[in-house]
């Protein structure tokens, strides 16, 4: 049978993951002025965890939900994200279903 609710299924699987949230963000916008001029703001579209949001004329970074996939690091057309893995012991722990 065809699966018509793939997004729902992915969200359910993401919900199963465990996060140990650091108090320090491992993702930093280098220069908000660059984001302001960025036409597509692709980070707000491509991140599967919806980490980036354009709000109050700046990019907000909800690093707590990051899946550490690295897509935003590659996709930002201005290389404007200082991307690091979370510090040791922090970040996501995947649970396979
Ligand atoms: S894609 Fe890069 S430059 Fe554009 S809004 Fe996102 S972080 Fe800023
Ligand atoms: S690494 Fe992946 S999940 Fe984390 S912010 Fe970037 S695109 Fe989103």
PDB file of N, CA and C and ligand atoms in Angstrom:
ATOM      1  N   UNK A   1       0.832  -1.200   0.000  1.00  0.00           N
ATOM      2  CA  UNK A   1       0.000   0.000   0.000  1.00  0.00           C
ATOM      3  C   UNK A   1       0.873   1.259   0.000  1.00  0.00           C
ATOM      4  N   UNK A   2       0.452   2.255  -0.730  1.00  0.00           N
ATOM      5  CA  UNK A   2       1.248   3.472  -0.846  1.00  0.00           C
ATOM      6  C   UNK A   2       1.198   4.285   0.455  1.00  0.00           C
ATOM      7  N   UNK A   3       2.383   4.801   0.870  1.00  0.00           N
ATOM      8  CA  UNK A   3       2.448   5.602   2.092  1.00  0.00           C
ATOM      9  C   UNK A   3       2.226   7.072   1.748  1.00  0.00           C
ATOM     10  N   UNK A   4       1.081   7.618   2.126  1.00  0.00           N
ATOM     11  CA  UNK A   4       0.765   9.008   1.800  1.00  0.00           C
ATOM     12  C   UNK A   4       1.135   9.961   2.925  1.00  0.00           C
ATOM     13  N   UNK A   5       1.720   9.451   3.979  1.00  0.00           N
ATOM     14  CA  UNK A   5       2.016  10.315   5.125  1.00  0.00           C
ATOM     15  C   UNK A   5       3.474  10.185   5.550  1.00  0.00           C
ATOM     16  N   UNK A   6       4.369  10.327   4.552  1.00  0.00           N
ATOM     17  CA  UNK A   6       5.795  10.136   4.846  1.00  0.00           C
ATOM     18  C   UNK A   6       6.290  11.153   5.854  1.00  0.00           C
ATOM     19  N   UNK A   7       5.842  12.413   5.740  1.00  0.00           N
ATOM     20  CA  UNK A   7       6.307  13.456   6.663  1.00  0.00           C
ATOM     21  C   UNK A   7       5.922  13.095   8.093  1.00  0.00           C
ATOM     22  N   UNK A   8       4.686  12.635   8.261  1.00  0.00           N
ATOM     23  CA  UNK A   8       4.235  12.214   9.590  1.00  0.00           C
ATOM     24  C   UNK A   8       5.089  11.088  10.131  1.00  0.00           C
ATOM     25  N   UNK A   9       5.440  10.152   9.262  1.00  0.00           N
ATOM     26  CA  UNK A   9       6.268   9.034   9.703  1.00  0.00           C
ATOM     27  C   UNK A   9       7.653   9.508  10.127  1.00  0.00           C
ATOM     28  N   UNK A  10       8.227  10.423   9.362  1.00  0.00           N
ATOM     29  CA  UNK A  10       9.557  10.941   9.702  1.00  0.00           C
ATOM     30  C   UNK A  10       9.493  11.683  11.037  1.00  0.00           C
ATOM     31  N   UNK A  11       8.469  12.513  11.199  1.00  0.00           N
ATOM     32  CA  UNK A  11       8.328  13.250  12.465  1.00  0.00           C
ATOM     33  C   UNK A  11       8.221  12.278  13.640  1.00  0.00           C
ATOM     34  N   UNK A  12       7.474  11.189  13.440  1.00  0.00           N
ATOM     35  CA  UNK A  12       7.346  10.200  14.512  1.00  0.00           C
ATOM     36  C   UNK A  12       8.694   9.580  14.847  1.00  0.00           C
ATOM     37  N   UNK A  13       9.499   9.308  13.799  1.00  0.00           N
ATOM     38  CA  UNK A  13      10.806   8.700  14.045  1.00  0.00           C
ATOM     39  C   UNK A  13      11.743   9.682  14.738  1.00  0.00           C
ATOM     40  N   UNK A  14      11.692  10.951  14.327  1.00  0.00           N
ATOM     41  CA  UNK A  14      12.536  11.957  14.975  1.00  0.00           C
ATOM     42  C   UNK A  14      12.183  12.078  16.451  1.00  0.00           C
ATOM     43  N   UNK A  15      10.916  11.910  16.745  1.00  0.00           N
ATOM     44  CA  UNK A  15      10.437  12.038  18.112  1.00  0.00           C
ATOM     45  C   UNK A  15      11.074  10.988  19.031  1.00  0.00           C
ATOM     46  N   UNK A  16      11.512   9.876  18.436  1.00  0.00           N
ATOM     47  CA  UNK A  16      12.093   8.790  19.235  1.00  0.00           C
ATOM     48  C   UNK A  16      13.535   9.077  19.654  1.00  0.00           C
ATOM     49  N   UNK A  17      14.175  10.058  19.022  1.00  0.00           N
ATOM     50  CA  UNK A  17      15.576  10.327  19.331  1.00  0.00           C
ATOM     51  C   UNK A  17      15.737  10.962  20.714  1.00  0.00           C
ATOM     52  N   UNK A  18      16.913  10.810  21.233  1.00  0.00           N
ATOM     53  CA  UNK A  18      17.249  11.387  22.539  1.00  0.00           C
ATOM     54  C   UNK A  18      18.230  12.532  22.349  1.00  0.00           C
ATOM     55  N   UNK A  19      18.056  13.609  23.072  1.00  0.00           N
ATOM     56  CA  UNK A  19      18.983  14.728  22.970  1.00  0.00           C
ATOM     57  C   UNK A  19      19.574  15.019  24.338  1.00  0.00           C
ATOM     58  N   UNK A  20      20.866  15.240  24.348  1.00  0.00           N
ATOM     59  CA  UNK A  20      21.468  15.798  25.558  1.00  0.00           C
ATOM     60  C   UNK A  20      21.909  17.202  25.160  1.00  0.00           C
ATOM     61  N   UNK A  21      21.154  18.180  25.620  1.00  0.00           N
ATOM     62  CA  UNK A  21      21.334  19.545  25.132  1.00  0.00           C
ATOM     63  C   UNK A  21      22.429  20.263  25.910  1.00  0.00           C
ATOM     64  N   UNK A  22      23.369  20.810  25.148  1.00  0.00           N
ATOM     65  CA  UNK A  22      24.446  21.608  25.729  1.00  0.00           C
ATOM     66  C   UNK A  22      23.916  23.025  25.995  1.00  0.00           C
ATOM     67  N   UNK A  23      24.519  23.728  26.921  1.00  0.00           N
ATOM     68  CA  UNK A  23      24.121  25.125  27.145  1.00  0.00           C
ATOM     69  C   UNK A  23      24.739  26.043  26.090  1.00  0.00           C
ATOM     70  N   UNK A  24      25.734  25.523  25.379  1.00  0.00           N
ATOM     71  CA  UNK A  24      26.410  26.304  24.327  1.00  0.00           C
ATOM     72  C   UNK A  24      25.981  25.799  22.962  1.00  0.00           C
ATOM     73  N   UNK A  25      25.652  26.722  22.058  1.00  0.00           N
ATOM     74  CA  UNK A  25      25.266  26.309  20.709  1.00  0.00           C
ATOM     75  C   UNK A  25      26.484  25.840  19.916  1.00  0.00           C
ATOM     76  N   UNK A  26      26.298  24.766  19.150  1.00  0.00           N
ATOM     77  CA  UNK A  26      27.372  24.303  18.258  1.00  0.00           C
ATOM     78  C   UNK A  26      27.212  24.889  16.851  1.00  0.00           C
ATOM     79  N   UNK A  27      26.144  25.685  16.668  1.00  0.00           N
ATOM     80  CA  UNK A  27      25.873  26.324  15.375  1.00  0.00           C
ATOM     81  C   UNK A  27      25.796  27.829  15.593  1.00  0.00           C
ATOM     82  N   UNK A  28      26.594  28.559  14.848  1.00  0.00           N
ATOM     83  CA  UNK A  28      26.596  30.019  15.014  1.00  0.00           C
ATOM     84  C   UNK A  28      26.512  30.703  13.663  1.00  0.00           C
ATOM     85  N   UNK A  29      25.664  31.696  13.584  1.00  0.00           N
ATOM     86  CA  UNK A  29      25.619  32.529  12.386  1.00  0.00           C
ATOM     87  C   UNK A  29      26.811  33.479  12.448  1.00  0.00           C
ATOM     88  N   UNK A  30      27.602  33.485  11.392  1.00  0.00           N
ATOM     89  CA  UNK A  30      28.810  34.327  11.413  1.00  0.00           C
ATOM     90  C   UNK A  30      28.439  35.806  11.356  1.00  0.00           C
ATOM     91  N   UNK A  31      27.487  36.151  10.471  1.00  0.00           N
ATOM     92  CA  UNK A  31      27.172  37.567  10.282  1.00  0.00           C
ATOM     93  C   UNK A  31      25.696  37.721   9.896  1.00  0.00           C
ATOM     94  N   UNK A  32      24.913  38.240  10.817  1.00  0.00           N
ATOM     95  CA  UNK A  32      23.473  38.383  10.560  1.00  0.00           C
ATOM     96  C   UNK A  32      23.193  39.331   9.390  1.00  0.00           C
ATOM     97  N   UNK A  33      24.099  40.258   9.151  1.00  0.00           N
ATOM     98  CA  UNK A  33      23.895  41.193   8.032  1.00  0.00           C
ATOM     99  C   UNK A  33      23.904  40.447   6.701  1.00  0.00           C
ATOM    100  N   UNK A  34      24.693  39.375   6.643  1.00  0.00           N
ATOM    101  CA  UNK A  34      24.731  38.553   5.420  1.00  0.00           C
ATOM    102  C   UNK A  34      23.386  37.839   5.252  1.00  0.00           C
ATOM    103  N   UNK A  35      22.832  37.344   6.338  1.00  0.00           N
ATOM    104  CA  UNK A  35      21.524  36.668   6.284  1.00  0.00           C
ATOM    105  C   UNK A  35      20.436  37.635   5.820  1.00  0.00           C
ATOM    106  N   UNK A  36      20.532  38.842   6.271  1.00  0.00           N
ATOM    107  CA  UNK A  36      19.528  39.838   5.903  1.00  0.00           C
ATOM    108  C   UNK A  36      19.470  40.012   4.389  1.00  0.00           C
ATOM    109  N   UNK A  37      20.634  39.930   3.759  1.00  0.00           N
ATOM    110  CA  UNK A  37      20.689  40.114   2.300  1.00  0.00           C
ATOM    111  C   UNK A  37      20.514  38.799   1.544  1.00  0.00           C
ATOM    112  N   UNK A  38      20.523  37.697   2.236  1.00  0.00           N
ATOM    113  CA  UNK A  38      20.431  36.379   1.591  1.00  0.00           C
ATOM    114  C   UNK A  38      19.018  36.197   1.024  1.00  0.00           C
ATOM    115  N   UNK A  39      18.938  35.965  -0.267  1.00  0.00           N
ATOM    116  CA  UNK A  39      17.622  35.931  -0.919  1.00  0.00           C
ATOM    117  C   UNK A  39      16.785  34.730  -0.520  1.00  0.00           C
ATOM    118  N   UNK A  40      17.347  33.544  -0.652  1.00  0.00           N
ATOM    119  CA  UNK A  40      16.540  32.327  -0.463  1.00  0.00           C
ATOM    120  C   UNK A  40      16.393  31.913   0.999  1.00  0.00           C
ATOM    121  N   UNK A  41      17.337  32.291   1.812  1.00  0.00           N
ATOM    122  CA  UNK A  41      17.360  31.830   3.212  1.00  0.00           C
ATOM    123  C   UNK A  41      17.136  30.314   3.252  1.00  0.00           C
ATOM    124  N   UNK A  42      17.958  29.631   2.461  1.00  0.00           N
ATOM    125  CA  UNK A  42      17.768  28.188   2.268  1.00  0.00           C
ATOM    126  C   UNK A  42      17.855  27.400   3.569  1.00  0.00           C
ATOM    127  N   UNK A  43      18.577  27.900   4.550  1.00  0.00           N
ATOM    128  CA  UNK A  43      18.678  27.170   5.823  1.00  0.00           C
ATOM    129  C   UNK A  43      17.299  26.989   6.461  1.00  0.00           C
ATOM    130  N   UNK A  44      16.415  27.955   6.233  1.00  0.00           N
ATOM    131  CA  UNK A  44      15.089  27.874   6.857  1.00  0.00           C
ATOM    132  C   UNK A  44      14.192  26.854   6.149  1.00  0.00           C
ATOM    133  N   UNK A  45      14.618  26.449   4.956  1.00  0.00           N
ATOM    134  CA  UNK A  45      13.795  25.521   4.171  1.00  0.00           C
ATOM    135  C   UNK A  45      14.322  24.095   4.275  1.00  0.00           C
ATOM    136  N   UNK A  46      15.632  23.945   4.200  1.00  0.00           N
ATOM    137  CA  UNK A  46      16.173  22.589   4.041  1.00  0.00           C
ATOM    138  C   UNK A  46      16.384  21.822   5.341  1.00  0.00           C
ATOM    139  N   UNK A  47      16.492  22.507   6.458  1.00  0.00           N
ATOM    140  CA  UNK A  47      16.820  21.790   7.698  1.00  0.00           C
ATOM    141  C   UNK A  47      15.657  20.889   8.109  1.00  0.00           C
ATOM    142  N   UNK A  48      15.903  19.589   8.213  1.00  0.00           N
ATOM    143  CA  UNK A  48      14.817  18.670   8.563  1.00  0.00           C
ATOM    144  C   UNK A  48      14.296  18.867   9.991  1.00  0.00           C
ATOM    145  N   UNK A  49      15.081  19.531  10.822  1.00  0.00           N
ATOM    146  CA  UNK A  49      14.677  19.731  12.217  1.00  0.00           C
ATOM    147  C   UNK A  49      14.166  21.148  12.475  1.00  0.00           C
ATOM    148  N   UNK A  50      14.049  21.931  11.413  1.00  0.00           N
ATOM    149  CA  UNK A  50      13.533  23.311  11.530  1.00  0.00           C
ATOM    150  C   UNK A  50      14.318  24.130  12.559  1.00  0.00           C
ATOM    151  N   UNK A  51      15.632  24.002  12.496  1.00  0.00           N
ATOM    152  CA  UNK A  51      16.496  24.710  13.446  1.00  0.00           C
ATOM    153  C   UNK A  51      16.538  26.220  13.170  1.00  0.00           C
ATOM    154  N   UNK A  52      16.464  26.584  11.885  1.00  0.00           N
ATOM    155  CA  UNK A  52      16.618  27.999  11.513  1.00  0.00           C
ATOM    156  C   UNK A  52      15.272  28.643  11.226  1.00  0.00           C
ATOM    157  N   UNK A  53      15.115  29.837  11.753  1.00  0.00           N
ATOM    158  CA  UNK A  53      13.868  30.574  11.524  1.00  0.00           C
ATOM    159  C   UNK A  53      14.200  32.055  11.324  1.00  0.00           C
ATOM    160  N   UNK A  54      13.590  32.649  10.321  1.00  0.00           N
ATOM    161  CA  UNK A  54      13.768  34.082  10.090  1.00  0.00           C
ATOM    162  C   UNK A  54      12.722  34.808  10.921  1.00  0.00           C
ATOM    163  N   UNK A  55      13.168  35.518  11.946  1.00  0.00           N
ATOM    164  CA  UNK A  55      12.232  36.140  12.875  1.00  0.00           C
ATOM    165  C   UNK A  55      12.826  37.455  13.371  1.00  0.00           C
ATOM    166  N   UNK A  56      12.016  38.480  13.433  1.00  0.00           N
ATOM    167  CA  UNK A  56      12.479  39.792  13.909  1.00  0.00           C
ATOM    168  C   UNK A  56      13.743  40.241  13.166  1.00  0.00           C
ATOM    169  N   UNK A  57      13.726  40.040  11.859  1.00  0.00           N
ATOM    170  CA  UNK A  57      14.819  40.513  10.991  1.00  0.00           C
ATOM    171  C   UNK A  57      16.165  39.834  11.274  1.00  0.00           C
ATOM    172  N   UNK A  58      16.114  38.636  11.823  1.00  0.00           N
ATOM    173  CA  UNK A  58      17.362  37.881  11.978  1.00  0.00           C
ATOM    174  C   UNK A  58      17.092  36.380  11.953  1.00  0.00           C
ATOM    175  N   UNK A  59      18.150  35.629  11.740  1.00  0.00           N
ATOM    176  CA  UNK A  59      18.027  34.170  11.772  1.00  0.00           C
ATOM    177  C   UNK A  59      18.158  33.699  13.216  1.00  0.00           C
ATOM    178  N   UNK A  60      17.125  33.016  13.680  1.00  0.00           N
ATOM    179  CA  UNK A  60      17.163  32.422  15.013  1.00  0.00           C
ATOM    180  C   UNK A  60      17.633  30.963  14.856  1.00  0.00           C
ATOM    181  N   UNK A  61      18.448  30.505  15.767  1.00  0.00           N
ATOM    182  CA  UNK A  61      19.012  29.157  15.667  1.00  0.00           C
ATOM    183  C   UNK A  61      18.604  28.330  16.892  1.00  0.00           C
ATOM    184  N   UNK A  62      17.689  27.402  16.669  1.00  0.00           N
ATOM    185  CA  UNK A  62      17.272  26.507  17.764  1.00  0.00           C
ATOM    186  C   UNK A  62      18.143  25.254  17.699  1.00  0.00           C
ATOM    187  N   UNK A  63      19.384  25.409  18.110  1.00  0.00           N
ATOM    188  CA  UNK A  63      20.374  24.339  17.930  1.00  0.00           C
ATOM    189  C   UNK A  63      20.006  23.057  18.703  1.00  0.00           C
ATOM    190  N   UNK A  64      19.128  23.207  19.687  1.00  0.00           N
ATOM    191  CA  UNK A  64      18.787  22.073  20.562  1.00  0.00           C
ATOM    192  C   UNK A  64      18.242  20.872  19.775  1.00  0.00           C
ATOM    193  N   UNK A  65      17.572  21.145  18.645  1.00  0.00           N
ATOM    194  CA  UNK A  65      16.939  20.049  17.886  1.00  0.00           C
ATOM    195  C   UNK A  65      17.774  19.556  16.720  1.00  0.00           C
ATOM    196  N   UNK A  66      19.006  20.008  16.623  1.00  0.00           N
ATOM    197  CA  UNK A  66      19.846  19.670  15.464  1.00  0.00           C
ATOM    198  C   UNK A  66      20.112  18.166  15.386  1.00  0.00           C
ATOM    199  N   UNK A  67      20.020  17.646  14.160  1.00  0.00           N
ATOM    200  CA  UNK A  67      20.250  16.221  13.909  1.00  0.00           C
ATOM    201  C   UNK A  67      21.690  15.935  13.483  1.00  0.00           C
ATOM    202  N   UNK A  68      22.494  16.986  13.406  1.00  0.00           N
ATOM    203  CA  UNK A  68      23.915  16.876  13.046  1.00  0.00           C
ATOM    204  C   UNK A  68      24.120  16.262  11.664  1.00  0.00           C
ATOM    205  N   UNK A  69      23.202  16.560  10.742  1.00  0.00           N
ATOM    206  CA  UNK A  69      23.314  15.995   9.389  1.00  0.00           C
ATOM    207  C   UNK A  69      24.302  16.772   8.525  1.00  0.00           C
ATOM    208  N   UNK A  70      24.554  18.020   8.859  1.00  0.00           N
ATOM    209  CA  UNK A  70      25.529  18.816   8.113  1.00  0.00           C
ATOM    210  C   UNK A  70      24.987  19.507   6.870  1.00  0.00           C
ATOM    211  N   UNK A  71      23.711  19.334   6.574  1.00  0.00           N
ATOM    212  CA  UNK A  71      23.156  19.889   5.328  1.00  0.00           C
ATOM    213  C   UNK A  71      23.251  21.412   5.268  1.00  0.00           C
ATOM    214  N   UNK A  72      22.991  22.067   6.371  1.00  0.00           N
ATOM    215  CA  UNK A  72      23.001  23.541   6.361  1.00  0.00           C
ATOM    216  C   UNK A  72      24.398  24.078   6.085  1.00  0.00           C
ATOM    217  N   UNK A  73      25.378  23.368   6.545  1.00  0.00           N
ATOM    218  CA  UNK A  73      26.768  23.787   6.350  1.00  0.00           C
ATOM    219  C   UNK A  73      27.103  23.821   4.856  1.00  0.00           C
ATOM    220  N   UNK A  74      26.595  22.858   4.144  1.00  0.00           N
ATOM    221  CA  UNK A  74      26.867  22.771   2.701  1.00  0.00           C
ATOM    222  C   UNK A  74      25.951  23.703   1.930  1.00  0.00           C
ATOM    223  N   UNK A  75      24.715  23.828   2.374  1.00  0.00           N
ATOM    224  CA  UNK A  75      23.707  24.538   1.572  1.00  0.00           C
ATOM    225  C   UNK A  75      23.757  26.053   1.708  1.00  0.00           C
ATOM    226  N   UNK A  76      24.304  26.570   2.778  1.00  0.00           N
ATOM    227  CA  UNK A  76      24.338  28.032   2.911  1.00  0.00           C
ATOM    228  C   UNK A  76      25.201  28.602   1.782  1.00  0.00           C
ATOM    229  N   UNK A  77      24.615  29.402   0.907  1.00  0.00           N
ATOM    230  CA  UNK A  77      25.352  29.888  -0.262  1.00  0.00           C
ATOM    231  C   UNK A  77      26.439  30.906   0.100  1.00  0.00           C
ATOM    232  N   UNK A  78      26.415  31.389   1.330  1.00  0.00           N
ATOM    233  CA  UNK A  78      27.386  32.407   1.742  1.00  0.00           C
ATOM    234  C   UNK A  78      28.374  31.895   2.787  1.00  0.00           C
ATOM    235  N   UNK A  79      28.372  30.606   3.010  1.00  0.00           N
ATOM    236  CA  UNK A  79      29.267  30.009   4.017  1.00  0.00           C
ATOM    237  C   UNK A  79      29.187  30.813   5.324  1.00  0.00           C
ATOM    238  N   UNK A  80      27.957  31.033   5.753  1.00  0.00           N
ATOM    239  CA  UNK A  80      27.736  31.949   6.875  1.00  0.00           C
ATOM    240  C   UNK A  80      27.373  31.233   8.181  1.00  0.00           C
ATOM    241  N   UNK A  81      27.560  29.927   8.187  1.00  0.00           N
ATOM    242  CA  UNK A  81      27.258  29.172   9.412  1.00  0.00           C
ATOM    243  C   UNK A  81      28.555  28.571   9.946  1.00  0.00           C
ATOM    244  N   UNK A  82      28.877  28.921  11.168  1.00  0.00           N
ATOM    245  CA  UNK A  82      30.027  28.304  11.830  1.00  0.00           C
ATOM    246  C   UNK A  82      29.513  27.001  12.435  1.00  0.00           C
ATOM    247  N   UNK A  83      29.845  25.895  11.791  1.00  0.00           N
ATOM    248  CA  UNK A  83      29.243  24.591  12.103  1.00  0.00           C
ATOM    249  C   UNK A  83      30.254  23.716  12.839  1.00  0.00           C
ATOM    250  N   UNK A  84      29.849  23.236  13.977  1.00  0.00           N
ATOM    251  CA  UNK A  84      30.692  22.301  14.737  1.00  0.00           C
ATOM    252  C   UNK A  84      29.817  21.175  15.248  1.00  0.00           C
ATOM    253  N   UNK A  85      30.433  20.056  15.548  1.00  0.00           N
ATOM    254  CA  UNK A  85      29.694  19.031  16.285  1.00  0.00           C
ATOM    255  C   UNK A  85      29.523  19.528  17.716  1.00  0.00           C
ATOM    256  N   UNK A  86      28.477  19.080  18.388  1.00  0.00           N
ATOM    257  CA  UNK A  86      28.334  19.444  19.807  1.00  0.00           C
ATOM    258  C   UNK A  86      29.540  18.926  20.601  1.00  0.00           C
ATOM    259  N   UNK A  87      29.767  19.524  21.742  1.00  0.00           N
ATOM    260  CA  UNK A  87      30.872  19.075  22.592  1.00  0.00           C
ATOM    261  C   UNK A  87      30.630  17.619  22.996  1.00  0.00           C
ATOM    262  N   UNK A  88      31.699  16.953  23.367  1.00  0.00           N
ATOM    263  CA  UNK A  88      31.632  15.536  23.717  1.00  0.00           C
ATOM    264  C   UNK A  88      30.546  15.251  24.740  1.00  0.00           C
ATOM    265  N   UNK A  89      29.744  14.236  24.458  1.00  0.00           N
ATOM    266  CA  UNK A  89      28.677  13.835  25.384  1.00  0.00           C
ATOM    267  C   UNK A  89      27.362  14.542  25.135  1.00  0.00           C
ATOM    268  N   UNK A  90      27.385  15.609  24.322  1.00  0.00           N
ATOM    269  CA  UNK A  90      26.151  16.339  24.036  1.00  0.00           C
ATOM    270  C   UNK A  90      25.679  16.045  22.615  1.00  0.00           C
ATOM    271  N   UNK A  91      24.435  16.404  22.363  1.00  0.00           N
ATOM    272  CA  UNK A  91      23.886  16.261  21.018  1.00  0.00           C
ATOM    273  C   UNK A  91      22.870  15.144  20.936  1.00  0.00           C
ATOM    274  N   UNK A  92      22.697  14.669  19.725  1.00  0.00           N
ATOM    275  CA  UNK A  92      21.632  13.693  19.493  1.00  0.00           C
ATOM    276  C   UNK A  92      22.139  12.268  19.643  1.00  0.00           C
ATOM    277  N   UNK A  93      21.243  11.429  20.121  1.00  0.00           N
ATOM    278  CA  UNK A  93      21.507   9.996  20.167  1.00  0.00           C
ATOM    279  C   UNK A  93      20.376   9.359  19.376  1.00  0.00           C
ATOM    280  N   UNK A  94      20.716   8.750  18.250  1.00  0.00           N
ATOM    281  CA  UNK A  94      19.668   8.191  17.385  1.00  0.00           C
ATOM    282  C   UNK A  94      19.188   6.848  17.926  1.00  0.00           C
ATOM    283  N   UNK A  95      17.897   6.680  17.816  1.00  0.00           N
ATOM    284  CA  UNK A  95      17.317   5.369  18.139  1.00  0.00           C
ATOM    285  C   UNK A  95      16.723   4.815  16.865  1.00  0.00           C
ATOM    286  N   UNK A  96      17.147   3.646  16.489  1.00  0.00           N
ATOM    287  CA  UNK A  96      16.661   3.060  15.241  1.00  0.00           C
ATOM    288  C   UNK A  96      15.382   2.274  15.499  1.00  0.00           C
ATOM    289  N   UNK A  97      14.414   2.502  14.593  1.00  0.00           N
ATOM    290  CA  UNK A  97      13.147   1.760  14.734  1.00  0.00           C
ATOM    291  C   UNK A  97      13.045   0.724  13.647  1.00  0.00           C
TER     292      UNK A  97
HETATM  293  S1  LIG B   1      21.308  30.373   4.030  1.00  0.00           S
HETATM  294 FE1  LIG B   1      23.127  31.176   5.101  1.00  0.00          FE
HETATM  295  S2  LIG B   1      23.230  33.357   4.614  1.00  0.00           S
HETATM  296 FE2  LIG B   1      21.194  32.619   4.044  1.00  0.00          FE
HETATM  297  S3  LIG B   1      19.918  33.066   5.824  1.00  0.00           S
HETATM  298 FE3  LIG B   1      20.686  30.986   6.097  1.00  0.00          FE
HETATM  299  S4  LIG B   1      22.592  31.153   7.272  1.00  0.00           S
HETATM  300 FE4  LIG B   1      22.057  33.198   6.477  1.00  0.00          FE
HETATM  301  S1  LIG B   2      23.083  20.012  10.733  1.00  0.00           S
HETATM  302 FE1  LIG B   2      21.150  19.322   9.765  1.00  0.00          FE
HETATM  303  S2  LIG B   2      19.679  19.232  11.435  1.00  0.00           S
HETATM  304 FE2  LIG B   2      21.410  20.441  12.176  1.00  0.00          FE
HETATM  305  S3  LIG B   2      20.847  22.521  11.747  1.00  0.00           S
HETATM  306 FE3  LIG B   2      22.018  21.823   9.978  1.00  0.00          FE
HETATM  307  S4  LIG B   2      20.496  21.047   8.523  1.00  0.00           S
HETATM  308 FE4  LIG B   2      19.491  21.252  10.529  1.00  0.00          FE
END
